[in-house]
XYZ file of C-alpha atoms in Angstrom:
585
model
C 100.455 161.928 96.505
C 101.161 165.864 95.539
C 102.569 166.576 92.120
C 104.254 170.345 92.238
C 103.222 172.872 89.645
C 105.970 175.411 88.235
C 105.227 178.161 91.538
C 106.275 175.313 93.504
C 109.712 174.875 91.616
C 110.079 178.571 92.236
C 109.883 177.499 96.232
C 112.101 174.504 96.168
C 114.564 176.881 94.829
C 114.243 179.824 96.849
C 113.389 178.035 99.490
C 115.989 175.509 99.921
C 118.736 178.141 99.723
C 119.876 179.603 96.351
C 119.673 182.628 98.315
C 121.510 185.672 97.108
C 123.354 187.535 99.657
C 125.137 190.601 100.045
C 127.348 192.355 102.367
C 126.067 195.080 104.461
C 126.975 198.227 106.127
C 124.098 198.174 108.741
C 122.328 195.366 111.194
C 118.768 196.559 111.410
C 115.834 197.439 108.824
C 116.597 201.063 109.214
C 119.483 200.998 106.968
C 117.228 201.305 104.204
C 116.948 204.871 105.125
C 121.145 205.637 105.190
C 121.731 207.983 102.453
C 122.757 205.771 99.405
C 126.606 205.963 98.168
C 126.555 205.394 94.328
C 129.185 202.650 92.709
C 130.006 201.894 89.224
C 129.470 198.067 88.123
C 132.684 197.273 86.229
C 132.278 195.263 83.350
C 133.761 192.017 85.148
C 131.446 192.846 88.145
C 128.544 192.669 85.489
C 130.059 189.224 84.615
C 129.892 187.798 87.353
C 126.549 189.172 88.258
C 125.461 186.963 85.392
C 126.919 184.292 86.563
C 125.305 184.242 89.593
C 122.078 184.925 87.853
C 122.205 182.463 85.418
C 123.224 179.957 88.382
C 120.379 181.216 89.556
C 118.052 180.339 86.936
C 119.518 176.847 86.264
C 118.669 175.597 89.686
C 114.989 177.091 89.353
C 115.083 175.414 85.482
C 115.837 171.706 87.133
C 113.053 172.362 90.009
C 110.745 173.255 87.573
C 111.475 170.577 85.156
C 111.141 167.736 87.888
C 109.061 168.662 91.083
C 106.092 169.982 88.238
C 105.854 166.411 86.839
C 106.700 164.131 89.477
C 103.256 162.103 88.882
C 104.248 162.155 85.136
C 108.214 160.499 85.711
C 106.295 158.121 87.739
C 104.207 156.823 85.133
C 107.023 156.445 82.919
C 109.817 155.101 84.821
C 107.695 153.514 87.114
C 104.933 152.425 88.698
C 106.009 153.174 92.331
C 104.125 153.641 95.932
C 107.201 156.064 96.541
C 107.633 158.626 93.812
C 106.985 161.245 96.440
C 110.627 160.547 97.353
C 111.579 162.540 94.568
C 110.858 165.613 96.576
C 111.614 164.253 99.886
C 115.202 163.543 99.234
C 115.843 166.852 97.570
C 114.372 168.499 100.474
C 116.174 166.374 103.119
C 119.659 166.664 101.433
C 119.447 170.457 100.466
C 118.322 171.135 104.601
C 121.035 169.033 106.045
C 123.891 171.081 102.889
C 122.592 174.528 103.398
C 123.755 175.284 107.123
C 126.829 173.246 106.996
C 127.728 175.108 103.366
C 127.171 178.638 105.238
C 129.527 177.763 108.249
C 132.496 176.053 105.809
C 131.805 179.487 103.449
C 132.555 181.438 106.108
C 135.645 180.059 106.217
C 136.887 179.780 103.233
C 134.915 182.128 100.767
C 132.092 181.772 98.684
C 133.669 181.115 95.312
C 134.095 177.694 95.519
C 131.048 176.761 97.047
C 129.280 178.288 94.514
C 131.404 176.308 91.902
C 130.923 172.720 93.387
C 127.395 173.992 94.568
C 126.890 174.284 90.051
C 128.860 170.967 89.149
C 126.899 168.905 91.632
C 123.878 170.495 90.224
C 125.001 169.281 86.598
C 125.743 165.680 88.148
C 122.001 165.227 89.363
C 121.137 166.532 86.125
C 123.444 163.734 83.912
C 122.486 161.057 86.669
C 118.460 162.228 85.815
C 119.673 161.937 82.259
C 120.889 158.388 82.468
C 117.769 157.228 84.714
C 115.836 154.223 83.879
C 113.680 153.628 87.254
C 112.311 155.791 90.431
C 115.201 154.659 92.229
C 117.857 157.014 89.970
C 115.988 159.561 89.952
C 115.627 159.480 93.705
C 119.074 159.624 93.639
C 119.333 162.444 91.164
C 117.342 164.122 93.462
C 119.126 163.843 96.355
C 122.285 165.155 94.745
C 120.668 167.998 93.356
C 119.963 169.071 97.142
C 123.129 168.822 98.146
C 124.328 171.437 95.114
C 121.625 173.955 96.321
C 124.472 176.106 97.972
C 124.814 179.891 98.002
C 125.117 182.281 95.616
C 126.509 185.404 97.250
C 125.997 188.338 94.896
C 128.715 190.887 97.083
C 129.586 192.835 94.056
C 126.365 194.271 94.245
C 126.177 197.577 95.803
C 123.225 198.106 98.933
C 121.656 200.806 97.190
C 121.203 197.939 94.460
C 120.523 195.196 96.582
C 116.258 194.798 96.091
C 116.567 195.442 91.990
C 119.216 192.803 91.816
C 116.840 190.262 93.702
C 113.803 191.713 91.556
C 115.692 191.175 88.263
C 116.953 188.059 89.156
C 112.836 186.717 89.557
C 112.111 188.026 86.245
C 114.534 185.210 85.118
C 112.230 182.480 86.567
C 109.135 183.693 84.055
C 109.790 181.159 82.112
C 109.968 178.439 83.834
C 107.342 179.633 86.516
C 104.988 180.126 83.726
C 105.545 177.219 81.311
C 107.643 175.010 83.333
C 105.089 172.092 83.692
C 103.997 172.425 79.453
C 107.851 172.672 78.533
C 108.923 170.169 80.895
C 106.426 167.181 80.486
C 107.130 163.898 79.866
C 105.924 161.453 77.687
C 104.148 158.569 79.893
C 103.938 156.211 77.040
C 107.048 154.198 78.162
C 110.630 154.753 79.073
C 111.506 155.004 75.003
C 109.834 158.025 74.647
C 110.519 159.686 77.759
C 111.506 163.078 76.757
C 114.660 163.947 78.292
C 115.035 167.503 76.877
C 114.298 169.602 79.962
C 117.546 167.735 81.216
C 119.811 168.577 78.535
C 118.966 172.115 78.814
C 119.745 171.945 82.422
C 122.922 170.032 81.883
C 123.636 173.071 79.022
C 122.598 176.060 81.442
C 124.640 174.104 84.364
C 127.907 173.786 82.459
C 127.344 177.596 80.770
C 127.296 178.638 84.819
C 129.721 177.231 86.049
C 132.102 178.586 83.137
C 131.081 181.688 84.179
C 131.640 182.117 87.782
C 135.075 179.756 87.367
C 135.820 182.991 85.406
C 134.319 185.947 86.732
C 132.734 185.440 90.202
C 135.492 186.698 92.648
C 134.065 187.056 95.670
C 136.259 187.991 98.897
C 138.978 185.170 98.962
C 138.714 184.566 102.961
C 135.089 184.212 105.181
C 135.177 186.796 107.835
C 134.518 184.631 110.561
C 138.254 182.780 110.843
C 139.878 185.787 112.916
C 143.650 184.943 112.860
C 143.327 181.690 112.429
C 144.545 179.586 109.526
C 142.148 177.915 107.389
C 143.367 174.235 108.550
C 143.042 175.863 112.280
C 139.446 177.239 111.698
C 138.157 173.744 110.186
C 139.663 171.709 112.718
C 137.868 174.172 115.338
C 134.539 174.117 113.515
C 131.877 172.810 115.824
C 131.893 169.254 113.971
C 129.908 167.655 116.862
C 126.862 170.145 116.510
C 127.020 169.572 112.244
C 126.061 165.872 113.504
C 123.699 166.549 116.166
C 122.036 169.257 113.723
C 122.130 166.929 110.628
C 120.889 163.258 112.315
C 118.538 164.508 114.017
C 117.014 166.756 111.061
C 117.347 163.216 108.844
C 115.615 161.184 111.511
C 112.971 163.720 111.750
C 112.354 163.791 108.157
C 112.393 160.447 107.137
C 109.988 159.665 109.973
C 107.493 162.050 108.799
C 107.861 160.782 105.566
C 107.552 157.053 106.336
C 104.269 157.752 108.831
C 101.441 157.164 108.012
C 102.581 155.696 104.644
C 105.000 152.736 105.023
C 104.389 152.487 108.961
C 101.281 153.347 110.926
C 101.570 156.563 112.942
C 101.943 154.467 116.143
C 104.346 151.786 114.481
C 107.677 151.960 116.150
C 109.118 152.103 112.531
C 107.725 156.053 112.512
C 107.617 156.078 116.145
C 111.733 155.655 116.665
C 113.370 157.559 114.287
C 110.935 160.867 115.329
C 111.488 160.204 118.554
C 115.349 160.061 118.147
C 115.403 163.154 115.854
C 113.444 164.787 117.778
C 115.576 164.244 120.654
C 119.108 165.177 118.765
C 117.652 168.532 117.831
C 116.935 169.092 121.436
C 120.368 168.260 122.365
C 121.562 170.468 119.728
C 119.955 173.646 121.047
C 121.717 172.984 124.359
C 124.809 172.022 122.758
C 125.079 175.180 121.082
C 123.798 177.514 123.441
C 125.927 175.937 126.663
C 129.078 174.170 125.434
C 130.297 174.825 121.621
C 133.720 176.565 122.356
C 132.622 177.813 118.413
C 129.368 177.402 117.709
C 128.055 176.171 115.006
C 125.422 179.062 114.854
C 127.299 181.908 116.363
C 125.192 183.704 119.446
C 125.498 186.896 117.417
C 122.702 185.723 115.168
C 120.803 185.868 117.897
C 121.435 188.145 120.538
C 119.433 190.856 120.843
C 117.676 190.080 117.728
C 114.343 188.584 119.378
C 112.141 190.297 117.058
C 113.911 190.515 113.866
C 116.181 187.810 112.860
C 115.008 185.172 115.142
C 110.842 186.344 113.939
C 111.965 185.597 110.831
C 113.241 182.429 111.243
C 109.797 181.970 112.887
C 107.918 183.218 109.876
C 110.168 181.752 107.201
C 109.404 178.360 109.204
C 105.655 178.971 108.200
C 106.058 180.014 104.752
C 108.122 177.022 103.739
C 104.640 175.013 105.156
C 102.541 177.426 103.272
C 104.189 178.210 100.191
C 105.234 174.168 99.396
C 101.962 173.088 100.355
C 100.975 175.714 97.921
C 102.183 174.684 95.275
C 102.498 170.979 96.042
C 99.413 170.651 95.344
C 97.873 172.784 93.069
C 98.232 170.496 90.335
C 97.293 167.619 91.679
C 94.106 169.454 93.198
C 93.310 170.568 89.647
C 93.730 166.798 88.337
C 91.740 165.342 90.981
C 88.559 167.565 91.349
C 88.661 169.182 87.486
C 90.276 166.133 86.084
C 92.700 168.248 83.950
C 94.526 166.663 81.656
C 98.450 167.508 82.001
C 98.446 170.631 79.019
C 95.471 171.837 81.178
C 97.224 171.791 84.289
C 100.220 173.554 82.748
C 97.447 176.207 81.373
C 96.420 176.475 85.120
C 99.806 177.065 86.799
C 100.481 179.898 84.642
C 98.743 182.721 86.699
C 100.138 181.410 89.665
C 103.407 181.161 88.308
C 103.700 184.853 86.878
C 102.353 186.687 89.293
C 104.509 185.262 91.943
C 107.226 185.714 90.040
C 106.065 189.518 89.479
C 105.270 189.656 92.950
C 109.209 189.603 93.521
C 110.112 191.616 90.689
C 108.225 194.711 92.064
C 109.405 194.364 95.468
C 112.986 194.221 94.547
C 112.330 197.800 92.350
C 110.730 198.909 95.529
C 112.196 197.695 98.398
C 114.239 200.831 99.875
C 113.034 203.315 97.465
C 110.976 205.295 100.149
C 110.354 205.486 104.115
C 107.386 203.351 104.024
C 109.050 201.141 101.666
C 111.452 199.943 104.373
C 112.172 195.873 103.855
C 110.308 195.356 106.995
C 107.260 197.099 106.269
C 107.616 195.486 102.625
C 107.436 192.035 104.341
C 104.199 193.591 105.849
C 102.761 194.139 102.334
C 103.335 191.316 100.846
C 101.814 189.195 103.922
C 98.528 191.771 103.622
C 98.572 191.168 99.943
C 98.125 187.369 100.367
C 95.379 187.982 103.000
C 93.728 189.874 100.203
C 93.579 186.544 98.169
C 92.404 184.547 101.136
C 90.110 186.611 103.548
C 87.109 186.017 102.436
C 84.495 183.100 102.812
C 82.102 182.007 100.475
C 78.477 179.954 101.173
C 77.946 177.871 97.398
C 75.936 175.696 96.636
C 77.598 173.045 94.693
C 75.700 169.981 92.983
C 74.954 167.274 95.860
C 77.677 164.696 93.989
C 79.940 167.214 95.473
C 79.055 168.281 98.842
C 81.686 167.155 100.360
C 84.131 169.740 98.645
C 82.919 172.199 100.018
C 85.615 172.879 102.179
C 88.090 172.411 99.580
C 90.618 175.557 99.639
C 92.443 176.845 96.904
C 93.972 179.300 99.734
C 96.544 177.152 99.115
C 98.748 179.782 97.424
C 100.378 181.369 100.668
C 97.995 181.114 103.070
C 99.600 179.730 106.026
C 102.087 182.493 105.567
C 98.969 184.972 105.892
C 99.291 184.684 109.842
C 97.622 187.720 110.806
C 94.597 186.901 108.989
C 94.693 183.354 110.824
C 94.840 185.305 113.992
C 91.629 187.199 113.137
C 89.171 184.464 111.586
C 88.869 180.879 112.355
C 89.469 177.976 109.955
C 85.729 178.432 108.352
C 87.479 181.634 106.734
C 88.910 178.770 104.115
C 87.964 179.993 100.686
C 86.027 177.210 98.752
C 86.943 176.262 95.433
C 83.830 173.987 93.226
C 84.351 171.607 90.040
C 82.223 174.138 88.253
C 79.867 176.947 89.065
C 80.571 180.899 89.929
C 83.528 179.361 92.413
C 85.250 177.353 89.453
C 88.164 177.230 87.611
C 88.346 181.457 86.641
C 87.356 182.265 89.934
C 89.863 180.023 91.917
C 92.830 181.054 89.667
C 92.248 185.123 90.482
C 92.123 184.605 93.961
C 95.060 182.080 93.346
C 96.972 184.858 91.652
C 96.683 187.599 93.788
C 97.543 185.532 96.669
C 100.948 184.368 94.888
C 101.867 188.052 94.005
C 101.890 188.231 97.855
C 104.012 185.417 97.744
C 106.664 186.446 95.862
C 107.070 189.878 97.320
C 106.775 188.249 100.889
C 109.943 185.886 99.719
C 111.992 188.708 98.567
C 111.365 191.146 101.328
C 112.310 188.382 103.715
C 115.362 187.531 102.421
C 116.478 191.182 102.216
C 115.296 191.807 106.266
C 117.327 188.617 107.202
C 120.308 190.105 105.449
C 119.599 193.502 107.431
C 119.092 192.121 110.775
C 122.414 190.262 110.632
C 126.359 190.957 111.302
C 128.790 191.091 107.799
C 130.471 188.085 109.529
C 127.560 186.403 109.911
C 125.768 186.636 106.656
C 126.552 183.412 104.969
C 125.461 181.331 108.206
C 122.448 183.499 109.301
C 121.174 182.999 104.976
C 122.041 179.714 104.550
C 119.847 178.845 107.979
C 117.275 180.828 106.462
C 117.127 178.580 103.651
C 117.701 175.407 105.492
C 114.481 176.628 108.078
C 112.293 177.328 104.944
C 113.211 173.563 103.767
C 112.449 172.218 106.696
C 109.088 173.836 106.825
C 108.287 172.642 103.304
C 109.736 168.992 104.055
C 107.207 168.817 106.640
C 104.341 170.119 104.829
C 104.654 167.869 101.817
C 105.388 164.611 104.255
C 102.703 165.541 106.205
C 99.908 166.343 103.623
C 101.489 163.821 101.139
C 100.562 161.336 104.062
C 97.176 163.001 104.898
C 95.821 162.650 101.232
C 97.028 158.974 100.954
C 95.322 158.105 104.610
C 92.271 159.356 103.281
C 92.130 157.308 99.891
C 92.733 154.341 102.330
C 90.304 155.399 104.950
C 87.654 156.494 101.622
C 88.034 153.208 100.176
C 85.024 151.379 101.606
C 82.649 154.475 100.521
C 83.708 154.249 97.168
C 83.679 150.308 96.739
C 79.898 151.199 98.124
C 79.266 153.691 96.142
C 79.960 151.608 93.031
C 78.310 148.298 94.122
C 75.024 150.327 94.353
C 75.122 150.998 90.491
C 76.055 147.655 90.109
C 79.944 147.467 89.193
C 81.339 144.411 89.663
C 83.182 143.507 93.014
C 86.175 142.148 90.990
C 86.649 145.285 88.948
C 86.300 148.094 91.454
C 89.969 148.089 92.558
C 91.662 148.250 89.232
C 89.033 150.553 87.819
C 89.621 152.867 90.728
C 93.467 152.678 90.321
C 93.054 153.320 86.513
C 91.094 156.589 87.307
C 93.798 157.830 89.658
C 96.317 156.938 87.275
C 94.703 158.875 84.545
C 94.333 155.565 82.592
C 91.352 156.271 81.410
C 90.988 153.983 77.951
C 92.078 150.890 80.145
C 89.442 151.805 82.992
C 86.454 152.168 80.332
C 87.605 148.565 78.444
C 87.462 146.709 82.052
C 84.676 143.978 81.519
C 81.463 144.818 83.282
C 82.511 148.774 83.237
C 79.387 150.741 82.083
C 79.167 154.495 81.331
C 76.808 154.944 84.602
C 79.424 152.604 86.596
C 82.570 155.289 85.142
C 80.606 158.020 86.185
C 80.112 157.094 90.147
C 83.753 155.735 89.635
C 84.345 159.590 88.720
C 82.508 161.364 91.341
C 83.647 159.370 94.300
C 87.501 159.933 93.228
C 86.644 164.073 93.468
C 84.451 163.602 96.645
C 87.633 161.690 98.314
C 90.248 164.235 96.602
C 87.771 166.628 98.018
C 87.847 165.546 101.248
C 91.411 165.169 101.488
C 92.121 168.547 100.703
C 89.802 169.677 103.432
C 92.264 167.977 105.723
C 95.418 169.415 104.140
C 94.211 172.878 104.135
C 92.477 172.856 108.042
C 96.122 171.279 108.958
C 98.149 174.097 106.845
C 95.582 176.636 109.166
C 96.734 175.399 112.439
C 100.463 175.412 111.453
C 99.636 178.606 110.765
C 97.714 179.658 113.907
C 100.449 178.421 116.089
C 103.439 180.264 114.213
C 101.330 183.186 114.815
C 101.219 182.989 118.546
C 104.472 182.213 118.839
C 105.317 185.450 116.613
């Protein structure tokens, strides 16, 4: 089961739609090149543009302080066999709000979206707060995802658009970098839990909201109504595609999530809802295309736009695969093969964390600031930066305990989104990461780092070439599905390889029961010996009767082998998602 470091808060907040979105003058890439008119920021304008940033922030500051310790909140509220949820409902809820947030926006403005977009943010945070069990914070969760609604930054001149987006990454340094060290919590028991991460997120939520309730004054009325009324407009919205769209995304999801895991993959318990889902969605696309007399995603986002908005969608698709399955597991890769204790896995997701988060800074500065540094050739770069981190392949040799890691890759970070350097070598091009050795630790985390400042320039050059290739009217739709594709992407990828890891540990199990009986462990205390390991519980696994240093170290090895081997299937999977997006591209 994947525990997320702090990069991967940075995606489930960028990803899953706190998207910041201006107006524009121009529908293609090329406007970058229209001769700049200068404004003056009033001082209220600057106001608001902190509220939005500091709404910003707070929704990174809760990803950061949850998804990086999920493994961690488990141990102390639980045990569970469904912690995973944690991230599953946040996903699911924040993919079924996003789209049906950017068509009521439309409507009726953004400021009050953004306003009970912060306060339900602060009521997952008090209901994570008050939780005692997995089952709350499930919940907490899930509420949070539905709060993950727009902030539109309009007050923000074109010229300014990339620095604004730039700046606004700068914020996330410190809780990309340190989220997972700041943010732990105390797995002793459910007294000590340290809830301070939550209090500062209830603080920064209630500061935000203050703010825009004050300042943020967007344009009163979406620009999608016409001359209808408000009442007329809602009435007219296409209600019956919001349901087709939203059960069949939730059947979907849970499915995935429940294969493989709960259910076998052929158990009609996985098998039905997918099926069903599956099956809505289709009827949704023909819904909307043939019959909506107002659609819920209007033709004009669209039309024409083959190979720019609808290529992004396409791409964005792959990068919420790529960049959550990134992140997702990069901590618990560095638990399972280096056994890192948690302060060393916060030491690890550092690099990661800052140069994606630098990544984004210097594209925003950039983006628009010359010919060839168009948002579209920007996206470009930031793809061709993340090849750089992942092109090439390595022969090691590691020591024979390991040889089946050898096809471990720590091309985790942004790899799938590297699709033209899927196109050109086959899945042996994995890079290969070893417990120790010249391919270790220090060598894994610079190719790790350079492939996340890709990352983060690839995220904010996308969401700038979406907002290009799209009408004014359509900006808070044609964003807000941006986000919602990007969570679907990364719902899948974590449900999937969540469920691929876990199959393997079941389908490993007789190899390492082996494995021990030929140093001579005790049948009886093989299971709870290996479930200490994988817990971390290491005291209790060494005072198991019969447990002998020689018997702890096999225990040891197999757990990496099979974490090994798990990866391998994770990362050859993340490939072929990758592979395919690029054909269809």
């Amino acid at each position: 089961m994947a525990e997320i470091s702090p990069a991967d808060a940075q995606l489930d907040v960028k990803k899953e739609g706190i998207e910041k979105v201006e107006h524009v003058n121009s529908n293609d890439a090329s406007s970058d090149e229209a001769p700049a008119v200068k404004h003056k920021i009033t001082t209220t304008q600057w106001l608001a543009i902190i509220a939005l940033a500091l709404s910003y922030m707070t929704a990174f500051q809760q990803g950061a302080c949850t998804a990086a310790i999920v493994k961690s909140i488990d141990e102390a509220l639980g045990p569970t066999t469904y912690y995973n949820w944690m991230l599953t409902a946040n996903t699911i809820t924040s993919t079924i709000s996003l789209p049906v947030a950017g068509g009521l926006s439309d409507i009726f403005g953004r400021r009050w979206f953004m306003i009970c977009g912060g306060c339900l943010s602060l009521l997952s945070a008090i209901i994570a707060l008050c939780a005692k069990n997995i089952n709350t914070m499930i919940a907490a969760s899930a509420v949070g995802g539905l709060g993950r609604l727009a902030a539109v930054a309009e007050l923000v001149p074109n010229n300014k658009r990339g620095i604004v987006q730039g700046c606004l990454d700068v914020l996330l340094l410190p809780w990309s970098v340190f989220g997972v060290n700041s943010t732990r919590f105390c797995s002793k028991g459910k007294a000590n839990t340290d809830h301070t991460s939550v209090i500062i997120g209830i603080v920064l939520n209630a500061v935000s909201i203050a703010l825009a309730y004050l300042f943020y004054f967007p344009p009163r009325v979406g620009l999608r109504i016409g001359t209808r009324t408000k009442i007329e407009a809602l009435r007219q919205l296409d209600w019956t595609g919001v349901f087709l769209l939203n059960s069949g995304l939730i059947l979907f999801l849970v499915a995935i999530g429940l294969g493989g895991t709960t259910f076998p993959w052929g158990h009609a318990g996985f098998i039905a809802p997918f099926v069903v889902g599956v099956v809505l969605i289709a009827i949704f696309i023909v819904w909307e295309a043939k019959f909506a007399s107002f659609p819920f995603l209007d033709h004009d986002l669209f039309k024409g736009k083959t190979r720019t908005f609808s290529l992004y969608l396409v791409v964005d698709f792959v990068a919420g695969m790529g960049l959550y399955a990134a992140a997702a597991f990069w901590a618990q890769l560095a638990r399972g093969i280096w056994e890192a204790s948690p302060i060393k896995v916060g030491i690890l997701c550092i690099p990661g964390g800052a140069c994606g988060a630098v990544g984004g800074f210097f594209a925003g500065m950039l983006i628009g600031q010359h010919k060839l540094l168009k948002a579209n050739l920007c996206l470009c770069y930031g793809t061709a930066v993340m090849m750089t981190g992942n092109w090439r392949r390595f022969k090691t040799h590691f020591h024979k305990s390991y040889s089946r890691t050898q096809h471990v890759g720590h091309r985790k970070y942004g790899s799938v989104i590297a699709i033209r350097y899927i196109s050109a070598h086959d899945t042996r091009a994995l890079t290969l990461v070893s417990p120790d050795g010249p391919h270790g630790i220090p060598y894994a985390l610079g190719i790790a780092s350079i492939a996340m400042l890709g990352t983060g320039w690839t995220l904010i050059a996308l969401i700038v070439c979406v907002q290009l290739a799209v009408e004014d009217k359509d900006i808070g739709s044609g964003t807000l599905l941006l986000g919602s594709v990007r969570a679907i992407g990364g719902s899948v990828a974590i449900t999937i390889y969540s469920a691929l890891l876990q199959n393997n540990f079941v389908a490993q199990s007789q190899n390492i029961a082996l494995q021990l009986l030929e140093v001579g462990a005790p049948l009886e205390i093989i299971q709870p010996l290996v479930l200490n390991l994988i817990n971390e519980n290491f005291q209790i696994a060494e005072a198991l009767p019969g447990v002998t240093p020689q018997i702890l170290s096999a225990a040891r090895q197999a757990l990496k082998s099979t974490w090994a081997t798990g990866f391998h299937h994770v990362y050859y999977c993340a490939a072929s998602f990758g592979a395919a997006a690029f054909v269809a591209g």
